[in-house]
Tab-separated table of C-alpha atoms in Angstrom:
chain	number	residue	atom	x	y	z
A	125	UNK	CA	0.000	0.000	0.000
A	126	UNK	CA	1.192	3.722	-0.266
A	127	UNK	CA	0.205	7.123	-0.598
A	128	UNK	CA	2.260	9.983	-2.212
A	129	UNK	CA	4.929	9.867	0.123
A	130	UNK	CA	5.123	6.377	1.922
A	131	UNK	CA	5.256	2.619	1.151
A	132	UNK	CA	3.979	0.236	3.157
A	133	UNK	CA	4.613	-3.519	2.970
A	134	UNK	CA	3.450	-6.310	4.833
A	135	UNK	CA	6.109	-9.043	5.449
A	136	UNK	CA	5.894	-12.475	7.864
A	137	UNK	CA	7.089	-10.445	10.452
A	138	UNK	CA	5.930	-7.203	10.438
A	139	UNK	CA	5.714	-4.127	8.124
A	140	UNK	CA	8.195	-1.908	6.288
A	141	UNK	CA	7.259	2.045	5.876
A	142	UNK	CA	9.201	3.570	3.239
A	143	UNK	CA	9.603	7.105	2.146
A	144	UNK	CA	9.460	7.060	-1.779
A	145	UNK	CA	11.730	10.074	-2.410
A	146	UNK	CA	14.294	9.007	0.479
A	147	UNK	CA	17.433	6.482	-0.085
A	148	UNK	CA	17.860	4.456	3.431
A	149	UNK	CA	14.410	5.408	4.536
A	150	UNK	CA	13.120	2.115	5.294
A	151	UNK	CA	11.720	1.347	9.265
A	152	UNK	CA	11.113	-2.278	9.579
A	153	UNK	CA	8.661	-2.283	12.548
A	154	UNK	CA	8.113	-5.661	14.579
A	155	UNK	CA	8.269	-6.596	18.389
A	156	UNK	CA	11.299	-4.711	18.499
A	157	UNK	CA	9.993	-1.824	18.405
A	158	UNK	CA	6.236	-1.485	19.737
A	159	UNK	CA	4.685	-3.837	17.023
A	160	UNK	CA	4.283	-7.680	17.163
A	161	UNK	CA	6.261	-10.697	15.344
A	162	UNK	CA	3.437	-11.658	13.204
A	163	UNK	CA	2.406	-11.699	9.643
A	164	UNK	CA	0.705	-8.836	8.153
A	165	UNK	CA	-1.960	-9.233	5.787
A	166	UNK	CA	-3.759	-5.917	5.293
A	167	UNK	CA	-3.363	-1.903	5.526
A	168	UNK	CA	-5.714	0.873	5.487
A	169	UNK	CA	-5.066	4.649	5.846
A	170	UNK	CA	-7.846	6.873	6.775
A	171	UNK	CA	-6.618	10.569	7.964
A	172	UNK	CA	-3.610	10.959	10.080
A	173	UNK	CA	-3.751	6.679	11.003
A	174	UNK	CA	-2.801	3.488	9.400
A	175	UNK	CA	-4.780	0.750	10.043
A	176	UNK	CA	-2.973	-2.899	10.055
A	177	UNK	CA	-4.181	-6.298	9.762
A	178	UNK	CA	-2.300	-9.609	10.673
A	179	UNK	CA	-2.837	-13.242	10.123
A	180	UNK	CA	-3.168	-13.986	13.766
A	181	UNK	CA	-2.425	-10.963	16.359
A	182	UNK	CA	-5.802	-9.315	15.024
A	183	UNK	CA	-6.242	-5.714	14.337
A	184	UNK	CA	-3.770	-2.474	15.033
A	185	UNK	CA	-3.734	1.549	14.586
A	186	UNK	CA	-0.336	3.555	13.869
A	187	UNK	CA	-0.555	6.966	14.628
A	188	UNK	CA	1.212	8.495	12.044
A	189	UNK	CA	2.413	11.369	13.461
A	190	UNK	CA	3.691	9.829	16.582
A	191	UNK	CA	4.746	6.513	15.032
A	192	UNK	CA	2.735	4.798	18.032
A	193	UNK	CA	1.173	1.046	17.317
A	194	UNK	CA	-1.428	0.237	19.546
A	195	UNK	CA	-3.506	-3.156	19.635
A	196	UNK	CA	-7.299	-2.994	18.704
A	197	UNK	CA	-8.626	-5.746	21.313
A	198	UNK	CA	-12.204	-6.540	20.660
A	199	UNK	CA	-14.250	-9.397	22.570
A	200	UNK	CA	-13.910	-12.150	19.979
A	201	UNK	CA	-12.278	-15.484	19.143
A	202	UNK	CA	-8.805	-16.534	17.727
A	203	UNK	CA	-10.631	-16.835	14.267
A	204	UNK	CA	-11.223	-13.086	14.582
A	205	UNK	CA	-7.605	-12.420	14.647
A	206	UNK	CA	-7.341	-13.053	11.465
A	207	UNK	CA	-7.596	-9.750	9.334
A	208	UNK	CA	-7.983	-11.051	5.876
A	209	UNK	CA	-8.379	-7.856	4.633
A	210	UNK	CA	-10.206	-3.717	5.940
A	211	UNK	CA	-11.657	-0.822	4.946
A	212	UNK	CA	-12.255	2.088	6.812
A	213	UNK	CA	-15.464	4.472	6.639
A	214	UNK	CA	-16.033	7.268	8.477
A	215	UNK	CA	-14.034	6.319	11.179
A	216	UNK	CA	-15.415	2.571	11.370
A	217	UNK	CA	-12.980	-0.250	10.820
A	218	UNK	CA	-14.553	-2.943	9.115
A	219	UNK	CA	-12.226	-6.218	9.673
A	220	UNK	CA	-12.843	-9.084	6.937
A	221	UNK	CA	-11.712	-12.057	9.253
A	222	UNK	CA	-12.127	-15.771	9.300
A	223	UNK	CA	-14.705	-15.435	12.000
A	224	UNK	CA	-17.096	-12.765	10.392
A	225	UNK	CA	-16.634	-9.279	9.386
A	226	UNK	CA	-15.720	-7.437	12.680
A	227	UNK	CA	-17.169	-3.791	13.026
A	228	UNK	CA	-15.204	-1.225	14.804
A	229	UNK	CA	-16.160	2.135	16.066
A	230	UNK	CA	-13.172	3.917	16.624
A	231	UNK	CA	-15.236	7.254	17.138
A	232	UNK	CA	-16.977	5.767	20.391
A	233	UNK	CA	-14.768	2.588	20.794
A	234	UNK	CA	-17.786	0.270	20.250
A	235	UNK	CA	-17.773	-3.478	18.327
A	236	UNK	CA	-19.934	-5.666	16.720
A	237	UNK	CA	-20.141	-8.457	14.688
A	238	UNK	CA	-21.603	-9.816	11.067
A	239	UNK	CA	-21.233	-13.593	10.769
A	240	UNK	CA	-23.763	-16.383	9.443
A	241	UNK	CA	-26.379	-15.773	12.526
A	242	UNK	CA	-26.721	-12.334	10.393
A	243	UNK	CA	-27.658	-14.076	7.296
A	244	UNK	CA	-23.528	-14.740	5.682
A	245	UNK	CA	-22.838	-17.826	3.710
A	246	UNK	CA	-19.810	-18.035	5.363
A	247	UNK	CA	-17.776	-16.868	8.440
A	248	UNK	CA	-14.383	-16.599	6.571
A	249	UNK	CA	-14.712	-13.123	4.845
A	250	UNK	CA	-11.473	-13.235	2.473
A	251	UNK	CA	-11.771	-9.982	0.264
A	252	UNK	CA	-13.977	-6.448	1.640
A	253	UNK	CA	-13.755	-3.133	-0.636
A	254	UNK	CA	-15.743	0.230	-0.243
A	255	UNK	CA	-17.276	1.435	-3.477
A	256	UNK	CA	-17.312	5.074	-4.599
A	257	UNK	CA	-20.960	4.726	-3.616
A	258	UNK	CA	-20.170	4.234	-0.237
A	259	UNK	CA	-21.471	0.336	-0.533
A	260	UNK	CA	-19.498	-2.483	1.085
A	261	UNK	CA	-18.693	-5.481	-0.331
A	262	UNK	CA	-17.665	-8.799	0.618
A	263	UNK	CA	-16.119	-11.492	-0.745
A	264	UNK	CA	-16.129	-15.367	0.652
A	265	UNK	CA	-16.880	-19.057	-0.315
A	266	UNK	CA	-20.738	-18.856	-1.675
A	267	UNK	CA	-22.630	-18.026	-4.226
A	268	UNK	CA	-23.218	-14.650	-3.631
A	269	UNK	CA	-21.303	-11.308	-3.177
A	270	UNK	CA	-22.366	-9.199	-0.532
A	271	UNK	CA	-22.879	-5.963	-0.186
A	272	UNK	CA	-23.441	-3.780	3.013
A	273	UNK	CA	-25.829	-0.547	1.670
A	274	UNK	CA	-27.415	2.098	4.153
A	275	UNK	CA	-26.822	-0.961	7.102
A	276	UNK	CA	-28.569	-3.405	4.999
A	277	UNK	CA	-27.448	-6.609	3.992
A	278	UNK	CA	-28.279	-7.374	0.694
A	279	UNK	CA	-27.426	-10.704	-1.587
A	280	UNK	CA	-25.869	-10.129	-5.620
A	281	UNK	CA	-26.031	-13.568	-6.990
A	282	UNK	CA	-22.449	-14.538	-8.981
A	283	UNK	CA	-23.322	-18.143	-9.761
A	284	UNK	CA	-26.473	-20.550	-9.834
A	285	UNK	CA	-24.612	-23.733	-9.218
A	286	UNK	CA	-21.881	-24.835	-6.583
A	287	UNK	CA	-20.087	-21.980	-4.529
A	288	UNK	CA	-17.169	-20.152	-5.477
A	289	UNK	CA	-14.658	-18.401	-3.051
A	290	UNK	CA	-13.260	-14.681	-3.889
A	291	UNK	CA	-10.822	-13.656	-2.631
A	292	UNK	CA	-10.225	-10.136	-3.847
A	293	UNK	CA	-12.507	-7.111	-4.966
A	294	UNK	CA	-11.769	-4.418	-7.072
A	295	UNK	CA	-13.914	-1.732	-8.912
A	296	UNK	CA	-13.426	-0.123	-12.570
A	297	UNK	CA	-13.719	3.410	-13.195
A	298	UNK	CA	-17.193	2.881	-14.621
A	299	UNK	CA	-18.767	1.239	-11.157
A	300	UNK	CA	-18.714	-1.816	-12.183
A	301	UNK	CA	-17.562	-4.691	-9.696
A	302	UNK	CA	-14.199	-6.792	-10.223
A	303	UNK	CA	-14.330	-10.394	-8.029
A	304	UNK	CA	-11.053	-12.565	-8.460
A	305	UNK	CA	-11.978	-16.101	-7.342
A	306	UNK	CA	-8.886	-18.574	-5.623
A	307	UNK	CA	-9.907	-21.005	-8.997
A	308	UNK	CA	-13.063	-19.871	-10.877
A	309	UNK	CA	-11.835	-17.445	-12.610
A	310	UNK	CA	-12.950	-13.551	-12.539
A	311	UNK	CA	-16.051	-12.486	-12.536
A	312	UNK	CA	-17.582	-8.714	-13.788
A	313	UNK	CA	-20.808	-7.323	-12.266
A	314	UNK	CA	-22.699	-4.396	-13.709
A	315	UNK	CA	-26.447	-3.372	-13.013
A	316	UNK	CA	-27.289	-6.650	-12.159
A	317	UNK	CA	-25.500	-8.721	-15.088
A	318	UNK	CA	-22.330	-11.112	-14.920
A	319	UNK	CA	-19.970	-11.585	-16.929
A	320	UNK	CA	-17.016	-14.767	-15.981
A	321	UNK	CA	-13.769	-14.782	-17.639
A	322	UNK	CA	-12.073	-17.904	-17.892
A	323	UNK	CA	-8.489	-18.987	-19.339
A	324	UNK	CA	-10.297	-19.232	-22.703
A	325	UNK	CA	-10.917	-15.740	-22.459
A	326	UNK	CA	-7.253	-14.364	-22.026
A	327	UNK	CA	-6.330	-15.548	-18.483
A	328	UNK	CA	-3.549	-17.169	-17.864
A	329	UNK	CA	-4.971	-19.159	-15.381
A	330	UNK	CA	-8.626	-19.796	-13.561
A	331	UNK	CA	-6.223	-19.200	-10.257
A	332	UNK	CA	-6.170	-15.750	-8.691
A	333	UNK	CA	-4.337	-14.478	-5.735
A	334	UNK	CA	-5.344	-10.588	-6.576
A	335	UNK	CA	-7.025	-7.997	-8.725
């Protein structure tokens, strides 16, 4: 991830911030200095903090002015430690993690939780992006996408048959939504139609890892 004067990069153990127009910038920042020895999966920045998700030491907020890490710790299971991937609106953290999509208020320091009691597929949320509409949507093993508008959970259907898992979302300058499934191919939704691309289409492979 970066901005116009940072890079930041998620290793297995820890993050590196690096300042694009600096030689020798790079801070490599692990339990050394006030963050953990973990892997990290997933950044965010929204205003003057960077948001930081790991694979199992859960959710944490750089300050960065100060350069301070602190821990997010939220009332939830191991599974929930796992920050897949997060977006940040308004000031709410929302945490795509193999236990349901955790909701943080940092404005009022308040949680909750979206899982399959809430009417999911699945628990495991691997992909979350925010639209330039403001919508929310997540990506797992079903066969739906789902989309979070106005607080309402609402279905898009991607396939009639057999589930398929995404695990990344992306969006093209014209609205329309980009899901990249882990062996399905991509798939392109627009005003309610799909189109799938295959390896007969161009890819290289049905496979994805990103979009």
């Amino acid at each position: 991830m970066r901005n116009e004067e940072i890079q930041w990069l998620g290793t297995d153990n820890g993050f590196l911030e690096k300042r694009i127009s600096l030689v020798d910038s790079t801070v490599h920042y692990n339990a050394s200095n006030g963050f953990v020895n973990d892997k990290v999966l997933s950044f965010f920045k929204f205003e003057n903090n960077l948001w930081i998700g790991t694979s199992q030491s859960g959710l944490f907020v750089q300050d960065l002015v100060t350069k301070k890490i602190n821990k997010i710790n939220w009332p939830y299971g191991s599974l929930h430690h796992r920050v897949n991937q997060l977006i940040v609106r308004n000031g709410i953290v929302y945490a795509a993690t193999n236990g349901g999509l955790v909701i943080y208020d940092s404005n009022i320091k308040s949680y909750s939780l979206l899982s399959t009691k809430d009417g999911l597929a699945h628990n495991a949320i691997k992909a979350i992006h925010l639209s330039h509409d403001n919508k929310i949507y997540l990506g797992m093993r079903s066969q739906n996408l789902y989309v979070i508008d106005n607080n309402k959970l609402n279905e898009v259907r991607v396939v009639d048959g057999g589930d398929i898992e995404i695990i990344d979302i992306a969006e093209r300058s014209n609205g329309s939504i980009i899901a990249a499934t882990s062996d399905d191919g991509i798939f392109e939704m627009d005003n309610n139609k799909v189109v799938r691309y295959f390896e007969d289409d161009g890819l290289k492979s049905n496979y994805t890892y990103a979009i």
